[in-house]
mmCIF file of C-alpha atoms in Angstrom:
data_model
loop_
_atom_site.group_PDB
_atom_site.id
_atom_site.type_symbol
_atom_site.label_atom_id
_atom_site.label_comp_id
_atom_site.label_asym_id
_atom_site.label_seq_id
_atom_site.Cartn_x
_atom_site.Cartn_y
_atom_site.Cartn_z
ATOM 1 C CA UNK A 1 99.433 55.429 118.756
ATOM 2 C CA UNK A 2 97.057 55.385 121.735
ATOM 3 C CA UNK A 3 94.794 52.783 120.110
ATOM 4 C CA UNK A 4 97.770 50.471 119.611
ATOM 5 C CA UNK A 5 98.871 50.957 123.225
ATOM 6 C CA UNK A 6 95.339 50.201 124.436
ATOM 7 C CA UNK A 7 95.272 46.977 122.398
ATOM 8 C CA UNK A 8 98.605 45.844 123.814
ATOM 9 C CA UNK A 9 97.634 46.715 127.375
ATOM 10 C CA UNK A 10 94.661 44.346 126.968
ATOM 11 C CA UNK A 11 96.943 41.664 125.532
ATOM 12 C CA UNK A 12 99.317 42.317 128.442
ATOM 13 C CA UNK A 13 96.721 40.649 130.675
ATOM 14 C CA UNK A 14 96.469 37.549 128.469
ATOM 15 C CA UNK A 15 97.122 35.178 131.356
ATOM 16 C CA UNK A 16 93.849 36.219 132.991
ATOM 17 C CA UNK A 17 91.942 35.770 129.725
ATOM 18 C CA UNK A 18 93.486 32.358 129.094
ATOM 19 C CA UNK A 19 92.995 31.242 132.725
ATOM 20 C CA UNK A 20 89.319 32.227 132.696
ATOM 21 C CA UNK A 21 88.678 30.539 129.340
ATOM 22 C CA UNK A 22 90.385 27.324 130.446
ATOM 23 C CA UNK A 23 88.597 27.247 133.821
ATOM 24 C CA UNK A 24 85.196 27.743 132.165
ATOM 25 C CA UNK A 25 85.978 25.019 129.625
ATOM 26 C CA UNK A 26 86.999 22.562 132.378
ATOM 27 C CA UNK A 27 83.814 23.222 134.333
ATOM 28 C CA UNK A 28 81.591 23.101 131.251
ATOM 29 C CA UNK A 29 83.011 19.980 129.592
ATOM 30 C CA UNK A 30 84.235 18.020 132.622
ATOM 31 C CA UNK A 31 86.588 16.387 130.133
ATOM 32 C CA UNK A 32 89.724 14.564 131.302
ATOM 33 C CA UNK A 33 91.596 15.785 128.208
ATOM 34 C CA UNK A 34 90.635 19.406 128.889
ATOM 35 C CA UNK A 35 91.869 18.937 132.457
ATOM 36 C CA UNK A 36 95.115 17.410 131.096
ATOM 37 C CA UNK A 37 95.518 20.298 128.654
ATOM 38 C CA UNK A 38 95.053 22.850 131.448
ATOM 39 C CA UNK A 39 97.536 20.997 133.666
ATOM 40 C CA UNK A 40 99.981 21.216 130.760
ATOM 41 C CA UNK A 41 99.525 24.985 130.647
ATOM 42 C CA UNK A 42 100.334 25.223 134.351
ATOM 43 C CA UNK A 43 103.333 22.894 133.973
ATOM 44 C CA UNK A 44 104.555 24.910 130.971
ATOM 45 C CA UNK A 45 104.359 28.073 133.079
ATOM 46 C CA UNK A 46 106.436 26.424 135.825
ATOM 47 C CA UNK A 47 109.011 25.361 133.218
ATOM 48 C CA UNK A 48 109.247 29.007 132.093
ATOM 49 C CA UNK A 49 109.812 30.162 135.690
ATOM 50 C CA UNK A 50 112.440 27.449 136.204
ATOM 51 C CA UNK A 51 114.253 28.407 132.998
ATOM 52 C CA UNK A 52 114.226 32.073 134.072
ATOM 53 C CA UNK A 53 115.933 31.212 137.354
ATOM 54 C CA UNK A 54 118.529 29.068 135.555
ATOM 55 C CA UNK A 55 119.274 31.428 132.635
ATOM 56 C CA UNK A 56 118.934 34.668 134.663
ATOM 57 C CA UNK A 57 118.914 36.955 131.619
ATOM 58 C CA UNK A 58 117.562 40.415 132.521
ATOM 59 C CA UNK A 59 114.610 42.021 130.833
ATOM 60 C CA UNK A 60 115.347 44.974 128.562
ATOM 61 C CA UNK A 61 115.590 48.423 130.125
ATOM 62 C CA UNK A 62 113.061 51.033 129.053
ATOM 63 C CA UNK A 63 114.378 54.538 128.376
ATOM 64 C CA UNK A 64 111.852 57.366 128.474
ATOM 65 C CA UNK A 65 112.764 60.894 127.493
ATOM 66 C CA UNK A 66 110.574 63.891 128.137
ATOM 67 C CA UNK A 67 111.197 67.415 126.876
ATOM 68 C CA UNK A 68 110.551 69.900 129.666
ATOM 69 C CA UNK A 69 110.386 73.613 129.084
ATOM 70 C CA UNK A 70 112.110 75.791 131.555
ATOM 71 C CA UNK A 71 110.159 78.395 133.570
ATOM 72 C CA UNK A 72 112.520 81.071 132.374
ATOM 73 C CA UNK A 73 112.046 82.312 128.825
ATOM 74 C CA UNK A 74 115.788 82.719 128.402
ATOM 75 C CA UNK A 75 116.690 79.137 129.327
ATOM 76 C CA UNK A 76 116.305 76.497 126.649
ATOM 77 C CA UNK A 77 114.101 73.472 127.331
ATOM 78 C CA UNK A 78 115.859 70.411 128.671
ATOM 79 C CA UNK A 79 115.266 66.698 128.382
ATOM 80 C CA UNK A 80 114.642 64.438 131.355
ATOM 81 C CA UNK A 81 115.714 60.857 130.772
ATOM 82 C CA UNK A 82 114.431 58.021 132.949
ATOM 83 C CA UNK A 83 115.600 54.447 132.713
ATOM 84 C CA UNK A 84 113.309 51.730 134.032
ATOM 85 C CA UNK A 85 114.556 48.203 134.537
ATOM 86 C CA UNK A 86 112.830 45.191 136.010
ATOM 87 C CA UNK A 87 114.219 43.108 138.828
ATOM 88 C CA UNK A 88 112.795 39.937 137.268
ATOM 89 C CA UNK A 89 114.385 37.805 134.584
ATOM 90 C CA UNK A 90 113.137 37.724 131.008
ATOM 91 C CA UNK A 91 114.450 34.564 129.303
ATOM 92 C CA UNK A 92 112.164 32.967 128.178
ATOM 93 C CA UNK A 93 108.962 35.000 127.926
ATOM 94 C CA UNK A 94 106.439 33.034 130.003
ATOM 95 C CA UNK A 95 103.456 34.811 128.387
ATOM 96 C CA UNK A 96 104.691 33.744 124.961
ATOM 97 C CA UNK A 97 105.624 30.254 126.116
ATOM 98 C CA UNK A 98 102.187 29.490 127.563
ATOM 99 C CA UNK A 99 100.217 30.972 124.657
ATOM 100 C CA UNK A 100 102.423 29.000 122.220
ATOM 101 C CA UNK A 101 101.704 25.882 124.295
ATOM 102 C CA UNK A 102 97.925 26.308 124.007
ATOM 103 C CA UNK A 103 98.025 27.238 120.318
ATOM 104 C CA UNK A 104 100.197 24.218 119.495
ATOM 105 C CA UNK A 105 98.283 21.756 121.680
ATOM 106 C CA UNK A 106 94.930 22.671 120.152
ATOM 107 C CA UNK A 107 96.395 22.591 116.652
ATOM 108 C CA UNK A 108 97.703 19.069 117.276
ATOM 109 C CA UNK A 109 94.385 18.016 118.810
ATOM 110 C CA UNK A 110 92.402 19.114 115.773
ATOM 111 C CA UNK A 111 94.826 18.006 113.081
ATOM 112 C CA UNK A 112 96.338 14.728 114.370
ATOM 113 C CA UNK A 113 94.582 11.367 114.674
ATOM 114 C CA UNK A 114 93.797 10.485 118.276
ATOM 115 C CA UNK A 115 91.454 8.168 120.191
ATOM 116 C CA UNK A 116 89.184 11.174 120.796
ATOM 117 C CA UNK A 117 89.402 12.353 117.198
ATOM 118 C CA UNK A 118 89.717 9.099 115.173
ATOM 119 C CA UNK A 119 88.805 10.654 111.831
ATOM 120 C CA UNK A 120 90.031 14.226 111.663
ATOM 121 C CA UNK A 121 88.651 15.883 108.581
ATOM 122 C CA UNK A 122 91.081 16.350 105.734
ATOM 123 C CA UNK A 123 89.745 19.867 105.736
ATOM 124 C CA UNK A 124 88.824 21.137 109.244
ATOM 125 C CA UNK A 125 85.390 22.693 109.682
ATOM 126 C CA UNK A 126 85.026 26.442 109.423
ATOM 127 C CA UNK A 127 84.584 26.705 113.198
ATOM 128 C CA UNK A 128 87.657 24.569 113.942
ATOM 129 C CA UNK A 129 89.702 26.487 111.372
ATOM 130 C CA UNK A 130 88.586 29.789 112.896
ATOM 131 C CA UNK A 131 89.487 28.626 116.395
ATOM 132 C CA UNK A 132 92.915 27.395 115.295
ATOM 133 C CA UNK A 133 93.685 30.542 113.337
ATOM 134 C CA UNK A 134 92.407 32.712 116.187
ATOM 135 C CA UNK A 135 94.505 30.913 118.804
ATOM 136 C CA UNK A 136 97.656 31.120 116.718
ATOM 137 C CA UNK A 137 97.088 34.789 115.837
ATOM 138 C CA UNK A 138 96.383 35.542 119.513
ATOM 139 C CA UNK A 139 99.663 33.820 120.429
ATOM 140 C CA UNK A 140 101.585 35.861 117.876
ATOM 141 C CA UNK A 141 99.960 39.098 119.090
ATOM 142 C CA UNK A 142 100.911 38.240 122.676
ATOM 143 C CA UNK A 143 104.488 37.529 121.557
ATOM 144 C CA UNK A 144 104.735 40.762 119.569
ATOM 145 C CA UNK A 145 103.192 42.782 122.405
ATOM 146 C CA UNK A 146 105.857 41.590 124.841
ATOM 147 C CA UNK A 147 108.537 43.122 122.614
ATOM 148 C CA UNK A 148 106.460 46.218 121.776
ATOM 149 C CA UNK A 149 105.781 46.933 125.461
ATOM 150 C CA UNK A 150 109.500 46.572 126.228
ATOM 151 C CA UNK A 151 108.998 43.586 128.535
ATOM 152 C CA UNK A 152 111.167 41.181 126.509
ATOM 153 C CA UNK A 153 113.707 41.064 123.719
ATOM 154 C CA UNK A 154 112.970 39.310 120.429
ATOM 155 C CA UNK A 155 115.269 36.454 121.523
ATOM 156 C CA UNK A 156 113.390 36.001 124.822
ATOM 157 C CA UNK A 157 110.079 35.843 122.960
ATOM 158 C CA UNK A 158 111.504 33.483 120.319
ATOM 159 C CA UNK A 159 112.832 31.073 122.932
ATOM 160 C CA UNK A 160 109.484 31.217 124.753
ATOM 161 C CA UNK A 161 107.655 30.341 121.531
ATOM 162 C CA UNK A 162 109.987 27.406 120.761
ATOM 163 C CA UNK A 163 109.887 26.008 124.316
ATOM 164 C CA UNK A 164 106.080 26.331 124.465
ATOM 165 C CA UNK A 165 105.691 24.577 121.110
ATOM 166 C CA UNK A 166 108.054 21.723 122.030
ATOM 167 C CA UNK A 167 106.416 21.358 125.453
ATOM 168 C CA UNK A 168 102.961 21.151 123.824
ATOM 169 C CA UNK A 169 104.141 18.473 121.399
ATOM 170 C CA UNK A 170 105.534 16.433 124.298
ATOM 171 C CA UNK A 171 102.417 16.944 126.409
ATOM 172 C CA UNK A 172 100.195 15.904 123.503
ATOM 173 C CA UNK A 173 102.399 12.846 122.878
ATOM 174 C CA UNK A 174 102.064 11.856 126.566
ATOM 175 C CA UNK A 175 98.262 12.020 126.238
ATOM 176 C CA UNK A 176 98.042 10.220 122.948
ATOM 177 C CA UNK A 177 100.745 7.566 123.193
ATOM 178 C CA UNK A 178 102.360 7.868 126.627
ATOM 179 C CA UNK A 179 99.546 6.497 128.798
ATOM 180 C CA UNK A 180 98.434 9.800 130.329
ATOM 181 C CA UNK A 181 94.923 9.450 128.838
ATOM 182 C CA UNK A 182 94.202 6.210 130.700
ATOM 183 C CA UNK A 183 95.743 7.506 133.912
ATOM 184 C CA UNK A 184 93.859 10.829 133.927
ATOM 185 C CA UNK A 185 90.555 9.299 132.784
ATOM 186 C CA UNK A 186 90.799 6.663 135.544
ATOM 187 C CA UNK A 187 91.524 9.321 138.154
ATOM 188 C CA UNK A 188 88.629 11.483 136.905
ATOM 189 C CA UNK A 189 86.216 8.526 137.178
ATOM 190 C CA UNK A 190 87.528 7.697 140.649
ATOM 191 C CA UNK A 191 86.901 11.211 142.007
ATOM 192 C CA UNK A 192 83.618 11.639 140.109
ATOM 193 C CA UNK A 193 84.861 14.428 137.843
ATOM 194 C CA UNK A 194 83.382 12.963 134.651
ATOM 195 C CA UNK A 195 79.637 12.609 134.309
#
C-alpha cells in the first residue's frame, strides 16, 4: 500500500513536472507552435478555474478512522474519526483537464495532417508512438490518482478529461485552420523568439 501511495504522491505534483517539461521544450526548440501549445495549457487551466467558480461543486470529504487503545486495561479501545474537507471547489479536476489537454493536443499533432507535419506516417515511429502512449497513460494515471487520493469524485475527473480534450481539439483547430499559426509565428519573428 505504501508503494502505491508514494507513486500517487509523485503524480500529485504533476503540474510541476508538466510545467518544467513544457518550459524546457519552449527554450530548447524556440518553436512558435510549442509556445502556442504551452499557452493553450495555461488557458485550459484558467478555464478549469473559471468552471470551478461557476459550478461550485465541493471536493469529496475524506474520513479517517483510527483505532486507539485506552490506557486502562479494562476499557475497550475506541475509534477516533476525523473528517477532512477542502474549502476549494472540485468540478472539474484541473489536474485532469490540463493533462488531458496536453495528451490530446500532442496526439492530434502527430496523427493529423498539418502544415508542420504534411505527411504524417500511416504508422507513427516507435518514438512517436511511445511518446503518445506515455502521455495518454500519464494523463490517465493523473486522473485516477485524483480519485484515489480523495481530491475529486469520478464525475469531477470525467468532466475534467472531457473539457481538456475538447479544449485541445479547439486549440489545435485554431492553430491549424483558424489563423493562429500565422499570427503567433509573425509575433515570434517580430520579437526575435525564433532563430
